[in-house]
Coordinates of N, CA and C in Angstrom, one line a residue:
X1 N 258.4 60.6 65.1 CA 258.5 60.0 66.4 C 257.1 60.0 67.1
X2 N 256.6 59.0 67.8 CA 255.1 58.7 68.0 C 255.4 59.3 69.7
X3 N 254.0 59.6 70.0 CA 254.0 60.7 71.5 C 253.5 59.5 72.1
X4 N 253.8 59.4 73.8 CA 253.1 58.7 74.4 C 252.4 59.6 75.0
X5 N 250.8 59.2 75.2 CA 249.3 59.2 75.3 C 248.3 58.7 76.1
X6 N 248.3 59.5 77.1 CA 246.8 58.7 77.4 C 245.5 59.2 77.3
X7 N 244.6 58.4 76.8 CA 243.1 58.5 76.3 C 242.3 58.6 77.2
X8 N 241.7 59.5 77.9 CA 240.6 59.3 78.3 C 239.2 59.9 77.9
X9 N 238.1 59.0 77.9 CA 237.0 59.7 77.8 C 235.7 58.7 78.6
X10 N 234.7 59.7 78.5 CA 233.7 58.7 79.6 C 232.8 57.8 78.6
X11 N 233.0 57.5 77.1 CA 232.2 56.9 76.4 C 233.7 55.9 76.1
X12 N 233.8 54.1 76.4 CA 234.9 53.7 76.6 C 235.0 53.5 74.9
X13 N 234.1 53.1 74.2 CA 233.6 53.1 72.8 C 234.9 54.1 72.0
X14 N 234.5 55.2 72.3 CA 235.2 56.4 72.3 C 236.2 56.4 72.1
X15 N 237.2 56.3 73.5 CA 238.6 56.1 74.4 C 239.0 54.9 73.4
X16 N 238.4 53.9 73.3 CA 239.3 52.6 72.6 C 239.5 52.7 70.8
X17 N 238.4 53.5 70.8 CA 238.3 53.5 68.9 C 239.6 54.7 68.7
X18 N 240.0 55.5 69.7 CA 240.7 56.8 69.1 C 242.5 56.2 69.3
X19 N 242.2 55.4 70.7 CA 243.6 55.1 71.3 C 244.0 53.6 69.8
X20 N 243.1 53.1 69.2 CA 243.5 52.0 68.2 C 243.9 52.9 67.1
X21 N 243.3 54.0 66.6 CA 243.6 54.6 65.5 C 245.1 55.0 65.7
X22 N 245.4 55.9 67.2 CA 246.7 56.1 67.5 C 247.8 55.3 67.2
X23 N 247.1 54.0 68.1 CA 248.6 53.1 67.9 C 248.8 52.8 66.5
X24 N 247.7 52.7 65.4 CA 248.3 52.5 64.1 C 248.9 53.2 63.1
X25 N 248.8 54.7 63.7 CA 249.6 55.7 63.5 C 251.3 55.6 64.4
X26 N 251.4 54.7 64.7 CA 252.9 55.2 65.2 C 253.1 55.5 66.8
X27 N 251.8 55.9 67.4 CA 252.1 56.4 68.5 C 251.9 55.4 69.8
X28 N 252.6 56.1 71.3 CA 252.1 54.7 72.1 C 251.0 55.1 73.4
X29 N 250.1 54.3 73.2 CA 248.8 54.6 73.8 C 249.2 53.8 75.4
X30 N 249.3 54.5 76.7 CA 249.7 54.3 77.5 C 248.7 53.9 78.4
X31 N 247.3 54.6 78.0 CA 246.0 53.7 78.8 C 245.2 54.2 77.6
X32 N 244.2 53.7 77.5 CA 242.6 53.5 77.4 C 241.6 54.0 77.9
X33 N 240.8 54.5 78.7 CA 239.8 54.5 79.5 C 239.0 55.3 79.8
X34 N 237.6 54.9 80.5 CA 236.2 56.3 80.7 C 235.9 55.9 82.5
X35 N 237.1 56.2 82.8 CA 236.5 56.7 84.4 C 235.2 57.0 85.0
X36 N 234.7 56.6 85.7 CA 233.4 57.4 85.9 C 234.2 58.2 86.8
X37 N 235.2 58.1 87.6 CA 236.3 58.9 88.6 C 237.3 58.3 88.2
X38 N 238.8 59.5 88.6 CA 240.1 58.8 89.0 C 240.5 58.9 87.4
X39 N 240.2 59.7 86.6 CA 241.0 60.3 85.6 C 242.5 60.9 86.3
X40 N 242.5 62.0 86.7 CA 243.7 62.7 87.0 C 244.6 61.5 88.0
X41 N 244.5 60.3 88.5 CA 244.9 59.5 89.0 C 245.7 58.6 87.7
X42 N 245.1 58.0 87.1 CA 245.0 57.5 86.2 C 246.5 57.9 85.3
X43 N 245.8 59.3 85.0 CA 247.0 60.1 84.1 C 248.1 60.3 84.8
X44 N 248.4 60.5 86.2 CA 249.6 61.1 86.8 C 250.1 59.9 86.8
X45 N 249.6 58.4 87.3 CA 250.4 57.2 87.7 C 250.8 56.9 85.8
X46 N 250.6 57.0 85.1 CA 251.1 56.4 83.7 C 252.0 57.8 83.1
X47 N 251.9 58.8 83.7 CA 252.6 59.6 82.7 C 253.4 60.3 81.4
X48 N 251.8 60.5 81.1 CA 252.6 60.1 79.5 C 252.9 61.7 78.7
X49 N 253.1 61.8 77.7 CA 253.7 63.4 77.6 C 252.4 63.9 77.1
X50 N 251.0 63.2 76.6 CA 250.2 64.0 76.1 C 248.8 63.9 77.4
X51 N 248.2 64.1 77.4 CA 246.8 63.0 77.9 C 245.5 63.8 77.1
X52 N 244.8 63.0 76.1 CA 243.4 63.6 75.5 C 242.2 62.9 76.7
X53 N 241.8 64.3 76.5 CA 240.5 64.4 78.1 C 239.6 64.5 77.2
X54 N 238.3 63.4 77.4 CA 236.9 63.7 76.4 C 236.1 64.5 77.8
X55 N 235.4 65.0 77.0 CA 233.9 65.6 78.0 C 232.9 65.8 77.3
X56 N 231.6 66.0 77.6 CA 230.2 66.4 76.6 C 230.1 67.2 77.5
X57 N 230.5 68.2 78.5 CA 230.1 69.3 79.0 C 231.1 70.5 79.5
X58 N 231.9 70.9 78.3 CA 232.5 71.4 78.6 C 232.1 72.9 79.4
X59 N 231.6 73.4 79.4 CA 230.7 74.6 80.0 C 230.5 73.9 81.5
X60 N 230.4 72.6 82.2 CA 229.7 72.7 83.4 C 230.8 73.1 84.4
X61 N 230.2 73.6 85.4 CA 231.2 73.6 86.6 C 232.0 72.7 87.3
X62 N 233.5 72.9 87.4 CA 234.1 72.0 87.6 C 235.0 70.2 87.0
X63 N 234.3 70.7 85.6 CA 234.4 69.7 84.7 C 235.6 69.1 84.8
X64 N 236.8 70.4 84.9 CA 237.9 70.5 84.4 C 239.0 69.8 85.5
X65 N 238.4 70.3 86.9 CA 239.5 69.4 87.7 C 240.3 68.6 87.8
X66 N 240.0 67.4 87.1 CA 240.7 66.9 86.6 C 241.9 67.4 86.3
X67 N 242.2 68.4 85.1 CA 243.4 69.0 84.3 C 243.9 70.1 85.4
X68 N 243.6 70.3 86.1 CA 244.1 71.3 86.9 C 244.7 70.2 88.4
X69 N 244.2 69.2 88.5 CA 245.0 68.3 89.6 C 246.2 67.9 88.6
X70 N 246.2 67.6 87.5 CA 247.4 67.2 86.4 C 248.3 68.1 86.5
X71 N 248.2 69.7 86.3 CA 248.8 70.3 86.3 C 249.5 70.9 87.2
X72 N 249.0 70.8 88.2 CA 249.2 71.0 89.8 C 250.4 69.7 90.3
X73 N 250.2 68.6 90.1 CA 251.2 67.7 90.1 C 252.0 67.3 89.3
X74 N 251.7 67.2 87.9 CA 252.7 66.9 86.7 C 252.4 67.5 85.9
X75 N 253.2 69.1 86.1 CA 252.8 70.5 85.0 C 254.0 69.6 83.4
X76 N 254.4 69.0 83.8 CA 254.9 68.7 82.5 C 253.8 67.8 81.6
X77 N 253.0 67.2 81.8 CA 251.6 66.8 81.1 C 251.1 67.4 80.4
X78 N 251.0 67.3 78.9 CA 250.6 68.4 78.2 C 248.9 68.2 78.2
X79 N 248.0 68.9 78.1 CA 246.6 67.8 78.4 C 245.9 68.8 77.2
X80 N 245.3 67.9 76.5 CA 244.6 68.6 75.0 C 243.2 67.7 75.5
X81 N 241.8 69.2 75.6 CA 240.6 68.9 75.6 C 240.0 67.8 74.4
X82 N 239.1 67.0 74.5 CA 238.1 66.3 73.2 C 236.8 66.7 74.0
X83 N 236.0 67.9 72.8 CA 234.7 68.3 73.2 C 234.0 68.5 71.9
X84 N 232.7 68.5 72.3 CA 231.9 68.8 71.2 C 232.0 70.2 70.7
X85 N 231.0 70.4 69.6 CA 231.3 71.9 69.1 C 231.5 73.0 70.2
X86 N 232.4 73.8 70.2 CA 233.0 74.4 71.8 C 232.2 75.9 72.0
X87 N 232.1 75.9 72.8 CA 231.5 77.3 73.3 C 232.4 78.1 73.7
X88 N 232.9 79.3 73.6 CA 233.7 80.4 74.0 C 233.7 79.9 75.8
X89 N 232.9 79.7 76.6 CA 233.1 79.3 78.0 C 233.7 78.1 78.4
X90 N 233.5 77.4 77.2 CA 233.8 76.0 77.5 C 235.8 75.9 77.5
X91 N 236.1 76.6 76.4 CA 237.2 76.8 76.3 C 237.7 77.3 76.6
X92 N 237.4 78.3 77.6 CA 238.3 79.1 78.6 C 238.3 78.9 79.8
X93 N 237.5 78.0 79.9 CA 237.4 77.4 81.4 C 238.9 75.9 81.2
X94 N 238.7 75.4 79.8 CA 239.7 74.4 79.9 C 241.1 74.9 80.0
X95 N 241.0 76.3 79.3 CA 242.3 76.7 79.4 C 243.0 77.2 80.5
X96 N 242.0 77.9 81.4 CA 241.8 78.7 82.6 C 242.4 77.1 83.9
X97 N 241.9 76.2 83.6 CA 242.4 75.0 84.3 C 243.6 74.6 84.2
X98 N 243.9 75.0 83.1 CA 245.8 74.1 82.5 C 245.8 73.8 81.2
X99 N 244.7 73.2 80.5 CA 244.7 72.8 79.4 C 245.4 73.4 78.2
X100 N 246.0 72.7 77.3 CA 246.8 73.7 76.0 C 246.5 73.4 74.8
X101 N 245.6 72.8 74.9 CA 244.3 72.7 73.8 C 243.3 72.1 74.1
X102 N 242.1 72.2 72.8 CA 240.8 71.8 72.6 C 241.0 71.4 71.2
X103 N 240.2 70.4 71.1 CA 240.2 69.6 69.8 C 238.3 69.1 69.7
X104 N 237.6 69.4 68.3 CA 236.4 68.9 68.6 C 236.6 67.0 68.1
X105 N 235.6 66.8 69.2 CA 235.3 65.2 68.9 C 235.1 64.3 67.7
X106 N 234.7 65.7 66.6 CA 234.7 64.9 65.7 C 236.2 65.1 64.7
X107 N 237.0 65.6 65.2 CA 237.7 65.8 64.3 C 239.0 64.3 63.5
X108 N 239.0 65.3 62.6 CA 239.7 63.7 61.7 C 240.8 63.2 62.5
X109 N 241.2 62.2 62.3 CA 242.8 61.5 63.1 C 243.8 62.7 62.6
X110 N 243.8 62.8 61.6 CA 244.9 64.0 61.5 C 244.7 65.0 62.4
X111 N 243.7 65.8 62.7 CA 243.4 66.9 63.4 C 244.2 66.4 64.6
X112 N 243.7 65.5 65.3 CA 244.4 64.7 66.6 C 245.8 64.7 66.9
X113 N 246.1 64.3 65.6 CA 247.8 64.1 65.3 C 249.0 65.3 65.5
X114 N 248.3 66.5 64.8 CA 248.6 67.9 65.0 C 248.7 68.4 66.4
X115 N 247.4 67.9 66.9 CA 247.3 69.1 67.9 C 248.3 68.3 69.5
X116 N 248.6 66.6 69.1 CA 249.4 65.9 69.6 C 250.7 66.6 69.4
X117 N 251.1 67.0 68.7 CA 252.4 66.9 68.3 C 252.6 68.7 68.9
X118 N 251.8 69.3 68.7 CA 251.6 70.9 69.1 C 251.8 70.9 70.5
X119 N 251.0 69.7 71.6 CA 251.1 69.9 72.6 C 252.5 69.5 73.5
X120 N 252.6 68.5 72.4 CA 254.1 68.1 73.1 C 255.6 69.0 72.5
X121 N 255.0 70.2 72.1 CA 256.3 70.9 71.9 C 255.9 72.6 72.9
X122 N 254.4 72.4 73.6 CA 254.3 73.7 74.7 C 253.7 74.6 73.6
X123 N 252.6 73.9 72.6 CA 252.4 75.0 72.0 C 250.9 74.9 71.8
X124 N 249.9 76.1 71.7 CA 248.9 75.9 71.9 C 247.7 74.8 71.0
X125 N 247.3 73.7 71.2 CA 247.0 73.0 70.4 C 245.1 73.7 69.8
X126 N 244.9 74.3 69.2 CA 243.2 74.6 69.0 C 243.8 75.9 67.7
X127 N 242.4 75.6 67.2 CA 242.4 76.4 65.9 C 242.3 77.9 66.3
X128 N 243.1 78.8 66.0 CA 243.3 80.1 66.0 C 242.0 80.9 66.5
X129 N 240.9 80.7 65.4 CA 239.6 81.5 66.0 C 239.0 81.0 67.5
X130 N 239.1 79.9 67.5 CA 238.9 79.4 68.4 C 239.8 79.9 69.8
X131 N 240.7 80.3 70.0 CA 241.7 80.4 71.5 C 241.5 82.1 71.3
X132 N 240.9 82.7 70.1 CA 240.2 84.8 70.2 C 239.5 84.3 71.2
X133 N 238.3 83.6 70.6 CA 237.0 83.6 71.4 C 237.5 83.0 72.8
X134 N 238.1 82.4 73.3 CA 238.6 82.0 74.6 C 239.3 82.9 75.2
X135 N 240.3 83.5 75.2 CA 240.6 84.9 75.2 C 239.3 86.1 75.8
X136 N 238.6 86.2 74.5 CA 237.7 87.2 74.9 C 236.7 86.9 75.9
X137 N 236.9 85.6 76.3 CA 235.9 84.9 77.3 C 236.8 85.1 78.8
X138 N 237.9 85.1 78.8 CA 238.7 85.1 79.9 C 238.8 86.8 79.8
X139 N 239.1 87.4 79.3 CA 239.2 89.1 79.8 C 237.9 89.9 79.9
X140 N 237.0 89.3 79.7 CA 235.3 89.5 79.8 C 234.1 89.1 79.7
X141 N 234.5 88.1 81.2 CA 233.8 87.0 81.2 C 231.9 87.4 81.4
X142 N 231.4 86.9 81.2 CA 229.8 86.8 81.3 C 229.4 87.4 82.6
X143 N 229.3 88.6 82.9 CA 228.2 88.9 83.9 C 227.5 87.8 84.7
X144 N 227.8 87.4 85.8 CA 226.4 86.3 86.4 C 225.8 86.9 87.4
X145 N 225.0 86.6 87.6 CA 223.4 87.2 88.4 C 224.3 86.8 90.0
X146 N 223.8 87.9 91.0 CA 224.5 87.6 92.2 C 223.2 86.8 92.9
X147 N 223.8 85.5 93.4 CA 222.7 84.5 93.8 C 223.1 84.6 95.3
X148 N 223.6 85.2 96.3 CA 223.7 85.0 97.8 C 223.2 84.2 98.3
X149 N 221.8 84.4 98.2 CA 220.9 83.6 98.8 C 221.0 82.3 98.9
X150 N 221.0 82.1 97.2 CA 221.0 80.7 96.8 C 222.3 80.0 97.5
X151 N 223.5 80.4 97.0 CA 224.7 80.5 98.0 C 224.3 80.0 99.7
X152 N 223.6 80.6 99.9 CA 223.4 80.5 101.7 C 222.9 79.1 102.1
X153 N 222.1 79.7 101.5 CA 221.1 78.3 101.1 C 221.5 76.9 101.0
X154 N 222.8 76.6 100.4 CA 223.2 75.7 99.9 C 224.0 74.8 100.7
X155 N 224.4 76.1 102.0 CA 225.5 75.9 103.0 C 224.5 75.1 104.4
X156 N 223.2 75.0 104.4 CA 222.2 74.7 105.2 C 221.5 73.9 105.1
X157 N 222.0 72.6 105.8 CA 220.8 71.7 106.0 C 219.0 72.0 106.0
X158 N 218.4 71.3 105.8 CA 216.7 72.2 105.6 C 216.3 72.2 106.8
X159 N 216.9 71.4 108.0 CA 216.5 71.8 109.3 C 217.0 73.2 109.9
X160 N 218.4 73.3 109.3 CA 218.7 74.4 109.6 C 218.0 75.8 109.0
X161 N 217.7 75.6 108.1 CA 216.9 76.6 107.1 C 215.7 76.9 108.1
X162 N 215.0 75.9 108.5 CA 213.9 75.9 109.5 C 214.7 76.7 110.6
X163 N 215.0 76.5 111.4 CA 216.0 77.1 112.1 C 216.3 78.9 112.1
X164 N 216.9 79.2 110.7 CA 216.8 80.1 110.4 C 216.0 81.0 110.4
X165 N 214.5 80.8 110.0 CA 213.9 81.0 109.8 C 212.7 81.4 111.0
X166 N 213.1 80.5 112.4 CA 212.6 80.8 112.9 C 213.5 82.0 114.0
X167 N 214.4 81.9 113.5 CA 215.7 83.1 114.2 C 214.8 84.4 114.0
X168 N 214.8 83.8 112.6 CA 214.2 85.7 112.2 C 213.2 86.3 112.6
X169 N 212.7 85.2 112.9 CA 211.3 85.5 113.6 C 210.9 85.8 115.0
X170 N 212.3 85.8 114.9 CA 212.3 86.6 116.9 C 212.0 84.8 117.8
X171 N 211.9 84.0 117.4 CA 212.3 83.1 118.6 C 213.2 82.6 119.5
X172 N 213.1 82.2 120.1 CA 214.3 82.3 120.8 C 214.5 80.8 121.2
X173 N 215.4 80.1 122.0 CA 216.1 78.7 122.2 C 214.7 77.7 122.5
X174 N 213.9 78.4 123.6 CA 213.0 77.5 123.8 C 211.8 77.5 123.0
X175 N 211.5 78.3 122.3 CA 210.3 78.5 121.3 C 211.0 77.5 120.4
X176 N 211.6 77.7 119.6 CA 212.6 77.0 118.6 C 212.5 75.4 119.1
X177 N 213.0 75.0 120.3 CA 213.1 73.7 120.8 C 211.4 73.2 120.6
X178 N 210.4 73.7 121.0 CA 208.9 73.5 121.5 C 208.6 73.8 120.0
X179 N 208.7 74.3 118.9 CA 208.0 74.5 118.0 C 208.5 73.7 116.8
X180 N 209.7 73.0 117.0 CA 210.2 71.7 116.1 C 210.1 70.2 117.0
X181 N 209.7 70.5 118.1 CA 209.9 69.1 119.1 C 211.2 68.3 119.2
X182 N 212.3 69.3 119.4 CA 213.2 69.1 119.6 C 214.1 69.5 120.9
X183 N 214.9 68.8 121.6 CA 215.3 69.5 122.9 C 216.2 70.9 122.8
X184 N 215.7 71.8 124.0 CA 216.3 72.9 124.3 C 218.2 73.0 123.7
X185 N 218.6 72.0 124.2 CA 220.2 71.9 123.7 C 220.6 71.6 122.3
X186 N 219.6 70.2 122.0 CA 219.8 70.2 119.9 C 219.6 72.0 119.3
X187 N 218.5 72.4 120.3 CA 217.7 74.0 119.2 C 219.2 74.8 119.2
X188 N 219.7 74.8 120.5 CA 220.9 75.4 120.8 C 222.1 75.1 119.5
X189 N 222.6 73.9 119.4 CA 223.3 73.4 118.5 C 222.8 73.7 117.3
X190 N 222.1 73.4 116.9 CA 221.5 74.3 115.6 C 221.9 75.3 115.4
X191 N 221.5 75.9 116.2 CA 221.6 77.9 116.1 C 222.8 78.0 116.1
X192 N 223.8 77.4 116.7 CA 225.2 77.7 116.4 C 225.9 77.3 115.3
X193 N 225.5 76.2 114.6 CA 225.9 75.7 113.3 C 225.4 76.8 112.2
X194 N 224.3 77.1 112.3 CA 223.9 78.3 111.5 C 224.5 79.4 111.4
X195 N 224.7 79.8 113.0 CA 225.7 81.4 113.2 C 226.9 80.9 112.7
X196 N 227.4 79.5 112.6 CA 229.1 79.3 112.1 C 228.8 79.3 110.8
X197 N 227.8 78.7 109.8 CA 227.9 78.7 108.5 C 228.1 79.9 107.7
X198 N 226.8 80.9 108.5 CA 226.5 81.9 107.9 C 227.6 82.9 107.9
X199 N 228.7 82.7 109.4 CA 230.1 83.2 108.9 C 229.5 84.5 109.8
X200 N 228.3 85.0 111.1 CA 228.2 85.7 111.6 C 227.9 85.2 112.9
X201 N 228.1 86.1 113.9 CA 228.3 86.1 115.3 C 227.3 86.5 116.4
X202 N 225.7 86.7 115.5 CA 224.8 86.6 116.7 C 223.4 86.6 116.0
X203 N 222.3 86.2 116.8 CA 221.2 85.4 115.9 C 220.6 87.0 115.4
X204 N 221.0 88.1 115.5 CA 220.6 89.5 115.0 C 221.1 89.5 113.7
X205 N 222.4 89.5 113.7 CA 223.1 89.4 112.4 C 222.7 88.6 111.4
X206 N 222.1 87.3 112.1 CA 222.1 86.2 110.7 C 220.5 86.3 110.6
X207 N 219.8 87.0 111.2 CA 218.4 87.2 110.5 C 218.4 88.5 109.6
X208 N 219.5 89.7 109.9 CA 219.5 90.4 109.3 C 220.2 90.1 107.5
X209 N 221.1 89.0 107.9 CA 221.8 88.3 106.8 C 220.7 88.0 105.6
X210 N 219.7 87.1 106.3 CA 218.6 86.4 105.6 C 218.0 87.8 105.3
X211 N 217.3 88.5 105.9 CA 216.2 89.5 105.0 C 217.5 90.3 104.1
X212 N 218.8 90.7 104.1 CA 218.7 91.2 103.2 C 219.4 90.8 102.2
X213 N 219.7 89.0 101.9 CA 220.2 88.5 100.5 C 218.9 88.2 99.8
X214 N 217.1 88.1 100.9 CA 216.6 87.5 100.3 C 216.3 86.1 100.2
X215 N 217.1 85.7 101.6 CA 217.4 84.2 101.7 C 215.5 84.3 102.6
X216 N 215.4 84.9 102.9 CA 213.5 84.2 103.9 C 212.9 84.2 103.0
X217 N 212.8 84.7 101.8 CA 211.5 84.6 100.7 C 212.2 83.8 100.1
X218 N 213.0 82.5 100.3 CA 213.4 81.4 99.5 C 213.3 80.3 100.1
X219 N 213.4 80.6 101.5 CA 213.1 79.1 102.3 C 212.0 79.2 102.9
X220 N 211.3 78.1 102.8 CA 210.4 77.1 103.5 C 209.8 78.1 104.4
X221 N 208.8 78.1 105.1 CA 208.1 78.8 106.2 C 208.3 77.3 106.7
X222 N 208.9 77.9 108.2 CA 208.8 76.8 109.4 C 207.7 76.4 110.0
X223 N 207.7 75.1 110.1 CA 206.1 74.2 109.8 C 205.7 75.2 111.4
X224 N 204.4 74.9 112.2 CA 204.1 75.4 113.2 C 203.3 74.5 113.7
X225 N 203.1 73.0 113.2 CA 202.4 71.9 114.0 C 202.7 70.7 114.0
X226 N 203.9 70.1 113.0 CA 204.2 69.2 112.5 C 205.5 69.2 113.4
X227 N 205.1 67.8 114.3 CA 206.4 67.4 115.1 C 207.0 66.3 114.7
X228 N 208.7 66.7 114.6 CA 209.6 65.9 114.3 C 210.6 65.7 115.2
X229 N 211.3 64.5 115.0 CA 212.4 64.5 116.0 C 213.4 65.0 115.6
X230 N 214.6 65.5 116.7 CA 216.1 66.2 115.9 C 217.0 65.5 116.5

């Protein structure tokens, strides 16, 4: 009995050459397609019992959302990864999402066919060694370097950073206003978007914040003659 399927990948070349082999195997290919967005759309509105998700990065951040909006709305969607040769991260992050398999891209129509048929019965579709190493990636995962800073950083517009920067520096509303050429009230609004981002409650705190993630030896020195408008 053939599964119904939907294909997606972002190479449509890809998505159409895998979904034709399908259907001549028996099965029924319910979409086609390489989203640049609106995969997990895509899949929830057609419904089908399998969905193969392509990616070339399975390791990046966030790749996976997709399968985790699937799973979140239509946990009965079985969803089997298509990725290149897999990395222990890559495949625990698909699994860690919802995913119940990984399949590599190049693998034969038969491989496909299996790990189809595996998925639609709730069972893990990926080759044995492969779901250790994912395993051992999820109960001990990689050490990452604590980036706060960068973190902080990220939360802050670059005027704000200026901003920041001049907090620390012992300025105060009207130095700040006079030293960016901006009015007394914008310097004010600033400084409060800053005290709200940084998630602290007075310009002592959030300079102390900056010197000790490290965040002032990463931003900008605030210009001291270059007038802009705010």
């Amino acid at each position: 009995m053939g599964v119904r399927v939907v294909v997606v990948d972002d190479h449509r070349l890809l998505a159409e050459a895998l979904a034709s082999a399908l259907k001549l195997r028996g099965h029924r290919v319910l979409a086609a397609a390489a989203p640049a967005a609106g995969a997990a759309e895509l899949v929830i509105s057609r419904a089908p019992e399998v969905c193969l998700l392509g990616t070339a990065t399975p390791a990046e951040p966030g790749v996976f959302e997709p399968v985790a909006r699937i799973k979140r709305e239509r946990p009965q969607i079985a969803v089997v990864v298509l990725g290149p040769v897999p990395s222990p991260r890559g495949i625990a992050a698909a699994f860690a999402a919802g995913a119940c398999g990984y399949v590599r891209q190049d693998e034969r129509i038969e491989g496909v066919e299996r790990a189809l048929a595996k998925a639609r019965a709730g069972e893990a579709a990926i080759a044995p060694q492969l779901l250790q190493g994912a395993f051992a990636e999820l109960l001990n995962p990689a050490v990452q370097p604590d980036d706060e800073a960068g973190r902080l950083l990220r939360l802050l517009t670059p005027r704000e950073v200026e901003v920041l920067v001049r907090v620390a520096e012992g300025e105060d509303t009207r130095l700040i206003a006079a030293g960016m050429a901006i009015a007394p009230s914008t310097a004010r609004t600033h400084v409060q978007r800053v005290l709200m981002k940084l998630g602290v409650g007075s310009r002592l705190e959030a300079a102390a914040l900056a010197a000790r993630t490290g965040l002032l030896d990463r931003a900008l020195p605030a210009p001291s003659s270059t007038a802009t408008q705010g």
